[in-house]
């Protein structure tokens, strides 16, 4: 009589290894066994020495850039202007995920997350889309990725480049298909700009080529 040995089904977990990468003041040390929203939770060490556990989404999208030690003053954007929006007051406790009440140039008021104002994702109450319909290809607005306009509150002079909150370094970010990618921190704004340009070539160029080949009516 033949003996039958059952083989266990082994499923390997595949995920992007973030070990060693730096996001703001956070250096990713290693993956943990914990999961949040179906993704790996990473052990990170802040520049101040404190350790904190964060998900890939929190790191990649820039929701968290430190352990929480950033001074509240640096998060206070009251009266600042982002596109057509003037910030009036916070609707929740100050932090990277604070909701801010904003006054749009068109007269409407809207509530926007801090990080959506900082990264340029939201620049109006929605009236810009209503007045000027955008050409959408694969979920991305062609006009926005072709634009070379720099926000008036930008301190670097380059799109997607900003100074780190707690250091003299410059960080580079890019948004593609609704997701923000942190490209790293750099000693000079020129180096950050080069990283941003490389990311634009990687993400934007294929989509722009696809758009150029579409039939125009």
PDB file of C-alpha atoms in Angstrom:
ATOM      1  CA  UNK A   1       0.000   0.000   0.000  1.00  0.00           C
ATOM      2  CA  UNK A   2       1.449   3.322  -1.117  1.00  0.00           C
ATOM      3  CA  UNK A   3       1.848   5.987   1.468  1.00  0.00           C
ATOM      4  CA  UNK A   4       0.692   9.408   0.483  1.00  0.00           C
ATOM      5  CA  UNK A   5       2.490  12.444   1.783  1.00  0.00           C
ATOM      6  CA  UNK A   6       0.559  15.662   1.636  1.00  0.00           C
ATOM      7  CA  UNK A   7       2.507  18.663   0.635  1.00  0.00           C
ATOM      8  CA  UNK A   8       1.696  21.800   2.463  1.00  0.00           C
ATOM      9  CA  UNK A   9       0.767  24.766   0.330  1.00  0.00           C
ATOM     10  CA  UNK A  10       3.403  27.352   0.947  1.00  0.00           C
ATOM     11  CA  UNK A  11       2.542  30.850  -0.105  1.00  0.00           C
ATOM     12  CA  UNK A  12       5.366  33.271  -0.265  1.00  0.00           C
ATOM     13  CA  UNK A  13       4.640  36.854   0.698  1.00  0.00           C
ATOM     14  CA  UNK A  14       5.887  39.253  -1.905  1.00  0.00           C
ATOM     15  CA  UNK A  15       6.230  42.926  -1.046  1.00  0.00           C
ATOM     16  CA  UNK A  16       8.422  45.871  -1.911  1.00  0.00           C
ATOM     17  CA  UNK A  17      11.335  45.958   0.527  1.00  0.00           C
ATOM     18  CA  UNK A  18      11.578  49.444   2.032  1.00  0.00           C
ATOM     19  CA  UNK A  19      14.485  48.580   4.349  1.00  0.00           C
ATOM     20  CA  UNK A  20      17.115  51.321   4.381  1.00  0.00           C
ATOM     21  CA  UNK A  21      14.927  53.886   2.623  1.00  0.00           C
ATOM     22  CA  UNK A  22      14.449  57.319   4.168  1.00  0.00           C
ATOM     23  CA  UNK A  23      11.110  59.134   4.312  1.00  0.00           C
ATOM     24  CA  UNK A  24      11.418  62.595   5.816  1.00  0.00           C
ATOM     25  CA  UNK A  25      13.059  62.065   9.219  1.00  0.00           C
ATOM     26  CA  UNK A  26      12.309  58.331   9.216  1.00  0.00           C
ATOM     27  CA  UNK A  27      14.728  55.548   8.263  1.00  0.00           C
ATOM     28  CA  UNK A  28      13.077  52.182   7.599  1.00  0.00           C
ATOM     29  CA  UNK A  29      14.789  49.430   9.609  1.00  0.00           C
ATOM     30  CA  UNK A  30      12.884  46.245   8.786  1.00  0.00           C
ATOM     31  CA  UNK A  31       9.514  44.636   8.092  1.00  0.00           C
ATOM     32  CA  UNK A  32       7.479  43.404  11.061  1.00  0.00           C
ATOM     33  CA  UNK A  33       4.996  40.538  11.285  1.00  0.00           C
ATOM     34  CA  UNK A  34       2.193  43.075  11.728  1.00  0.00           C
ATOM     35  CA  UNK A  35      -0.196  44.047   8.931  1.00  0.00           C
ATOM     36  CA  UNK A  36      -2.329  47.153   8.503  1.00  0.00           C
ATOM     37  CA  UNK A  37      -4.972  47.481   5.785  1.00  0.00           C
ATOM     38  CA  UNK A  38      -3.529  44.342   4.206  1.00  0.00           C
ATOM     39  CA  UNK A  39       0.005  45.734   3.917  1.00  0.00           C
ATOM     40  CA  UNK A  40       3.267  45.213   5.780  1.00  0.00           C
ATOM     41  CA  UNK A  41       3.951  47.349   8.853  1.00  0.00           C
ATOM     42  CA  UNK A  42       7.531  48.641   8.974  1.00  0.00           C
ATOM     43  CA  UNK A  43       9.743  49.424  11.953  1.00  0.00           C
ATOM     44  CA  UNK A  44      11.238  52.879  11.427  1.00  0.00           C
ATOM     45  CA  UNK A  45      13.722  54.967  13.377  1.00  0.00           C
ATOM     46  CA  UNK A  46      13.266  58.726  13.566  1.00  0.00           C
ATOM     47  CA  UNK A  47      16.167  61.185  13.430  1.00  0.00           C
ATOM     48  CA  UNK A  48      15.507  61.883  17.114  1.00  0.00           C
ATOM     49  CA  UNK A  49      16.190  58.213  17.945  1.00  0.00           C
ATOM     50  CA  UNK A  50      12.622  57.149  18.656  1.00  0.00           C
ATOM     51  CA  UNK A  51      11.238  54.080  16.866  1.00  0.00           C
ATOM     52  CA  UNK A  52       7.772  53.890  15.361  1.00  0.00           C
ATOM     53  CA  UNK A  53       5.802  51.343  13.303  1.00  0.00           C
ATOM     54  CA  UNK A  54       4.153  52.546  10.090  1.00  0.00           C
ATOM     55  CA  UNK A  55       2.475  51.025   7.046  1.00  0.00           C
ATOM     56  CA  UNK A  56       3.809  51.291   3.493  1.00  0.00           C
ATOM     57  CA  UNK A  57       0.972  53.655   2.602  1.00  0.00           C
ATOM     58  CA  UNK A  58       1.795  56.025   5.459  1.00  0.00           C
ATOM     59  CA  UNK A  59       5.426  56.169   4.290  1.00  0.00           C
ATOM     60  CA  UNK A  60       5.007  56.238   0.492  1.00  0.00           C
ATOM     61  CA  UNK A  61       2.257  58.855   0.518  1.00  0.00           C
ATOM     62  CA  UNK A  62       4.041  61.069   3.022  1.00  0.00           C
ATOM     63  CA  UNK A  63       1.325  60.824   5.669  1.00  0.00           C
ATOM     64  CA  UNK A  64       4.055  60.428   8.294  1.00  0.00           C
ATOM     65  CA  UNK A  65       7.499  62.007   7.976  1.00  0.00           C
ATOM     66  CA  UNK A  66       8.656  61.674  11.579  1.00  0.00           C
ATOM     67  CA  UNK A  67       7.756  60.000  14.875  1.00  0.00           C
ATOM     68  CA  UNK A  68       5.535  62.933  15.781  1.00  0.00           C
ATOM     69  CA  UNK A  69       8.129  65.266  17.277  1.00  0.00           C
ATOM     70  CA  UNK A  70       7.777  67.947  14.609  1.00  0.00           C
ATOM     71  CA  UNK A  71       6.819  71.186  16.319  1.00  0.00           C
ATOM     72  CA  UNK A  72       3.182  72.109  15.912  1.00  0.00           C
ATOM     73  CA  UNK A  73       4.240  75.544  14.715  1.00  0.00           C
ATOM     74  CA  UNK A  74       5.631  74.045  11.512  1.00  0.00           C
ATOM     75  CA  UNK A  75       2.254  72.408  10.860  1.00  0.00           C
ATOM     76  CA  UNK A  76       0.307  75.624  11.328  1.00  0.00           C
ATOM     77  CA  UNK A  77      -0.565  76.820   7.815  1.00  0.00           C
ATOM     78  CA  UNK A  78      -3.251  79.307   8.851  1.00  0.00           C
ATOM     79  CA  UNK A  79      -3.583  82.217   6.359  1.00  0.00           C
ATOM     80  CA  UNK A  80      -1.267  80.536   3.841  1.00  0.00           C
ATOM     81  CA  UNK A  81      -2.375  80.319   0.198  1.00  0.00           C
ATOM     82  CA  UNK A  82      -2.299  77.161  -1.920  1.00  0.00           C
ATOM     83  CA  UNK A  83      -3.451  77.735  -5.483  1.00  0.00           C
ATOM     84  CA  UNK A  84      -6.908  79.332  -5.192  1.00  0.00           C
ATOM     85  CA  UNK A  85      -7.306  78.313  -1.544  1.00  0.00           C
ATOM     86  CA  UNK A  86      -6.606  80.494   1.489  1.00  0.00           C
ATOM     87  CA  UNK A  87      -6.345  78.529   4.747  1.00  0.00           C
ATOM     88  CA  UNK A  88      -8.669  79.811   7.477  1.00  0.00           C
ATOM     89  CA  UNK A  89      -8.544  77.479  10.473  1.00  0.00           C
ATOM     90  CA  UNK A  90      -7.923  73.846  11.511  1.00  0.00           C
ATOM     91  CA  UNK A  91     -10.960  71.617  11.929  1.00  0.00           C
ATOM     92  CA  UNK A  92      -9.062  68.894  13.815  1.00  0.00           C
ATOM     93  CA  UNK A  93      -5.961  68.655  16.029  1.00  0.00           C
ATOM     94  CA  UNK A  94      -2.761  69.846  14.328  1.00  0.00           C
ATOM     95  CA  UNK A  95      -0.784  67.139  12.537  1.00  0.00           C
ATOM     96  CA  UNK A  96       0.064  65.760   9.091  1.00  0.00           C
ATOM     97  CA  UNK A  97      -3.550  64.617   8.692  1.00  0.00           C
ATOM     98  CA  UNK A  98      -5.203  67.791   9.966  1.00  0.00           C
ATOM     99  CA  UNK A  99      -8.309  68.923   8.102  1.00  0.00           C
ATOM    100  CA  UNK A 100      -8.251  72.652   7.305  1.00  0.00           C
ATOM    101  CA  UNK A 101     -11.132  74.955   6.447  1.00  0.00           C
ATOM    102  CA  UNK A 102     -10.183  76.912   3.322  1.00  0.00           C
ATOM    103  CA  UNK A 103     -11.699  79.824   1.413  1.00  0.00           C
ATOM    104  CA  UNK A 104     -11.586  79.491  -2.376  1.00  0.00           C
ATOM    105  CA  UNK A 105     -11.183  82.497  -4.687  1.00  0.00           C
ATOM    106  CA  UNK A 106     -14.581  81.677  -6.198  1.00  0.00           C
ATOM    107  CA  UNK A 107     -16.258  82.291  -2.812  1.00  0.00           C
ATOM    108  CA  UNK A 108     -16.861  78.694  -1.751  1.00  0.00           C
ATOM    109  CA  UNK A 109     -15.425  77.150   1.389  1.00  0.00           C
ATOM    110  CA  UNK A 110     -14.012  73.643   1.498  1.00  0.00           C
ATOM    111  CA  UNK A 111     -12.212  71.345   3.955  1.00  0.00           C
ATOM    112  CA  UNK A 112      -8.871  69.907   2.814  1.00  0.00           C
ATOM    113  CA  UNK A 113      -6.262  67.632   4.392  1.00  0.00           C
ATOM    114  CA  UNK A 114      -2.927  69.251   5.326  1.00  0.00           C
ATOM    115  CA  UNK A 115      -0.878  66.928   3.108  1.00  0.00           C
ATOM    116  CA  UNK A 116      -3.149  67.520   0.082  1.00  0.00           C
ATOM    117  CA  UNK A 117      -2.460  71.251   0.407  1.00  0.00           C
ATOM    118  CA  UNK A 118       1.282  70.799   0.941  1.00  0.00           C
ATOM    119  CA  UNK A 119       1.845  68.468  -2.014  1.00  0.00           C
ATOM    120  CA  UNK A 120      -0.314  70.521  -4.395  1.00  0.00           C
ATOM    121  CA  UNK A 121      -2.936  67.802  -4.843  1.00  0.00           C
ATOM    122  CA  UNK A 122      -5.811  70.169  -3.969  1.00  0.00           C
ATOM    123  CA  UNK A 123      -5.678  73.777  -5.198  1.00  0.00           C
ATOM    124  CA  UNK A 124      -9.343  74.778  -5.344  1.00  0.00           C
ATOM    125  CA  UNK A 125     -12.777  73.837  -4.036  1.00  0.00           C
ATOM    126  CA  UNK A 126     -13.311  71.952  -7.288  1.00  0.00           C
ATOM    127  CA  UNK A 127     -14.168  74.978  -9.399  1.00  0.00           C
ATOM    128  CA  UNK A 128     -10.986  74.595 -11.468  1.00  0.00           C
ATOM    129  CA  UNK A 129     -12.243  71.284 -12.835  1.00  0.00           C
ATOM    130  CA  UNK A 130     -15.662  72.781 -13.552  1.00  0.00           C
ATOM    131  CA  UNK A 131     -14.260  75.798 -15.400  1.00  0.00           C
ATOM    132  CA  UNK A 132     -11.490  74.008 -17.253  1.00  0.00           C
ATOM    133  CA  UNK A 133     -12.235  70.336 -18.027  1.00  0.00           C
ATOM    134  CA  UNK A 134      -9.075  68.258 -18.024  1.00  0.00           C
ATOM    135  CA  UNK A 135      -7.999  65.585 -20.478  1.00  0.00           C
ATOM    136  CA  UNK A 136      -7.893  62.334 -18.515  1.00  0.00           C
ATOM    137  CA  UNK A 137      -5.785  59.406 -19.761  1.00  0.00           C
ATOM    138  CA  UNK A 138      -5.549  56.295 -17.569  1.00  0.00           C
ATOM    139  CA  UNK A 139      -6.771  58.251 -14.564  1.00  0.00           C
ATOM    140  CA  UNK A 140      -4.244  61.079 -14.956  1.00  0.00           C
ATOM    141  CA  UNK A 141      -4.864  64.685 -16.063  1.00  0.00           C
ATOM    142  CA  UNK A 142      -2.575  65.418 -19.024  1.00  0.00           C
ATOM    143  CA  UNK A 143      -2.667  69.189 -18.456  1.00  0.00           C
ATOM    144  CA  UNK A 144      -1.443  68.843 -14.879  1.00  0.00           C
ATOM    145  CA  UNK A 145       1.578  66.665 -15.646  1.00  0.00           C
ATOM    146  CA  UNK A 146       2.546  68.891 -18.596  1.00  0.00           C
ATOM    147  CA  UNK A 147       2.283  72.058 -16.515  1.00  0.00           C
ATOM    148  CA  UNK A 148       5.484  73.799 -15.422  1.00  0.00           C
ATOM    149  CA  UNK A 149       3.708  76.185 -13.035  1.00  0.00           C
ATOM    150  CA  UNK A 150       5.208  76.364  -9.539  1.00  0.00           C
ATOM    151  CA  UNK A 151       2.945  77.183  -6.568  1.00  0.00           C
ATOM    152  CA  UNK A 152       3.445  80.634  -5.048  1.00  0.00           C
ATOM    153  CA  UNK A 153       4.248  79.036  -1.665  1.00  0.00           C
ATOM    154  CA  UNK A 154       6.960  76.811  -3.175  1.00  0.00           C
ATOM    155  CA  UNK A 155      10.348  77.611  -1.597  1.00  0.00           C
ATOM    156  CA  UNK A 156      12.555  75.591  -3.962  1.00  0.00           C
ATOM    157  CA  UNK A 157      11.574  76.984  -7.353  1.00  0.00           C
ATOM    158  CA  UNK A 158      11.026  73.445  -8.647  1.00  0.00           C
ATOM    159  CA  UNK A 159       7.800  71.437  -8.857  1.00  0.00           C
ATOM    160  CA  UNK A 160       7.702  68.539  -6.420  1.00  0.00           C
ATOM    161  CA  UNK A 161      10.682  69.777  -4.405  1.00  0.00           C
ATOM    162  CA  UNK A 162      10.361  71.152  -0.865  1.00  0.00           C
ATOM    163  CA  UNK A 163      12.545  71.643   2.210  1.00  0.00           C
ATOM    164  CA  UNK A 164      12.345  68.975   4.916  1.00  0.00           C
ATOM    165  CA  UNK A 165      10.588  70.135   8.078  1.00  0.00           C
ATOM    166  CA  UNK A 166      13.351  69.341  10.551  1.00  0.00           C
ATOM    167  CA  UNK A 167      16.560  69.518   8.520  1.00  0.00           C
ATOM    168  CA  UNK A 168      18.335  71.516   5.840  1.00  0.00           C
ATOM    169  CA  UNK A 169      17.774  68.776   3.268  1.00  0.00           C
ATOM    170  CA  UNK A 170      15.389  68.906   0.323  1.00  0.00           C
ATOM    171  CA  UNK A 171      12.778  66.247  -0.429  1.00  0.00           C
ATOM    172  CA  UNK A 172      11.417  65.251  -3.825  1.00  0.00           C
ATOM    173  CA  UNK A 173       7.921  63.866  -4.420  1.00  0.00           C
ATOM    174  CA  UNK A 174       5.763  63.041  -7.407  1.00  0.00           C
ATOM    175  CA  UNK A 175       2.056  62.244  -7.740  1.00  0.00           C
ATOM    176  CA  UNK A 176       0.891  59.767 -10.366  1.00  0.00           C
ATOM    177  CA  UNK A 177      -2.591  58.268 -10.826  1.00  0.00           C
ATOM    178  CA  UNK A 178      -3.678  59.697  -7.489  1.00  0.00           C
ATOM    179  CA  UNK A 179      -0.797  58.221  -5.474  1.00  0.00           C
ATOM    180  CA  UNK A 180       2.081  60.248  -4.086  1.00  0.00           C
ATOM    181  CA  UNK A 181       5.593  58.771  -4.214  1.00  0.00           C
ATOM    182  CA  UNK A 182       8.411  60.039  -1.991  1.00  0.00           C
ATOM    183  CA  UNK A 183      11.636  60.032  -4.044  1.00  0.00           C
ATOM    184  CA  UNK A 184      14.064  60.711  -1.211  1.00  0.00           C
ATOM    185  CA  UNK A 185      15.860  63.483   0.694  1.00  0.00           C
ATOM    186  CA  UNK A 186      18.849  65.325  -0.788  1.00  0.00           C
ATOM    187  CA  UNK A 187      21.575  67.713   0.324  1.00  0.00           C
ATOM    188  CA  UNK A 188      20.723  70.284  -2.371  1.00  0.00           C
ATOM    189  CA  UNK A 189      17.527  71.320  -4.096  1.00  0.00           C
ATOM    190  CA  UNK A 190      19.246  70.760  -7.456  1.00  0.00           C
ATOM    191  CA  UNK A 191      19.825  67.096  -6.581  1.00  0.00           C
ATOM    192  CA  UNK A 192      16.196  66.776  -5.498  1.00  0.00           C
ATOM    193  CA  UNK A 193      15.142  68.400  -8.775  1.00  0.00           C
ATOM    194  CA  UNK A 194      17.181  65.858 -10.746  1.00  0.00           C
ATOM    195  CA  UNK A 195      15.422  63.023  -8.910  1.00  0.00           C
ATOM    196  CA  UNK A 196      12.075  64.624  -9.674  1.00  0.00           C
ATOM    197  CA  UNK A 197      12.954  64.972 -13.380  1.00  0.00           C
ATOM    198  CA  UNK A 198      14.005  61.321 -13.538  1.00  0.00           C
ATOM    199  CA  UNK A 199      10.683  60.322 -11.955  1.00  0.00           C
ATOM    200  CA  UNK A 200       8.759  62.486 -14.438  1.00  0.00           C
ATOM    201  CA  UNK A 201      10.556  60.730 -17.294  1.00  0.00           C
ATOM    202  CA  UNK A 202       9.724  57.345 -15.771  1.00  0.00           C
ATOM    203  CA  UNK A 203       6.065  58.024 -14.938  1.00  0.00           C
ATOM    204  CA  UNK A 204       4.925  60.826 -17.236  1.00  0.00           C
ATOM    205  CA  UNK A 205       6.751  60.284 -20.541  1.00  0.00           C
ATOM    206  CA  UNK A 206       5.052  56.963 -21.479  1.00  0.00           C
ATOM    207  CA  UNK A 207       1.625  58.435 -20.715  1.00  0.00           C
ATOM    208  CA  UNK A 208       2.314  61.600 -22.711  1.00  0.00           C
ATOM    209  CA  UNK A 209       3.489  59.491 -25.655  1.00  0.00           C
ATOM    210  CA  UNK A 210       0.290  57.463 -25.402  1.00  0.00           C
ATOM    211  CA  UNK A 211      -1.754  60.681 -25.419  1.00  0.00           C
ATOM    212  CA  UNK A 212       0.128  62.076 -28.428  1.00  0.00           C
ATOM    213  CA  UNK A 213      -0.722  58.913 -30.381  1.00  0.00           C
ATOM    214  CA  UNK A 214      -4.443  59.131 -29.631  1.00  0.00           C
ATOM    215  CA  UNK A 215      -6.638  60.311 -32.536  1.00  0.00           C
ATOM    216  CA  UNK A 216      -7.572  63.989 -32.165  1.00  0.00           C
ATOM    217  CA  UNK A 217     -11.004  65.076 -33.345  1.00  0.00           C
TER     218      UNK A 217
END
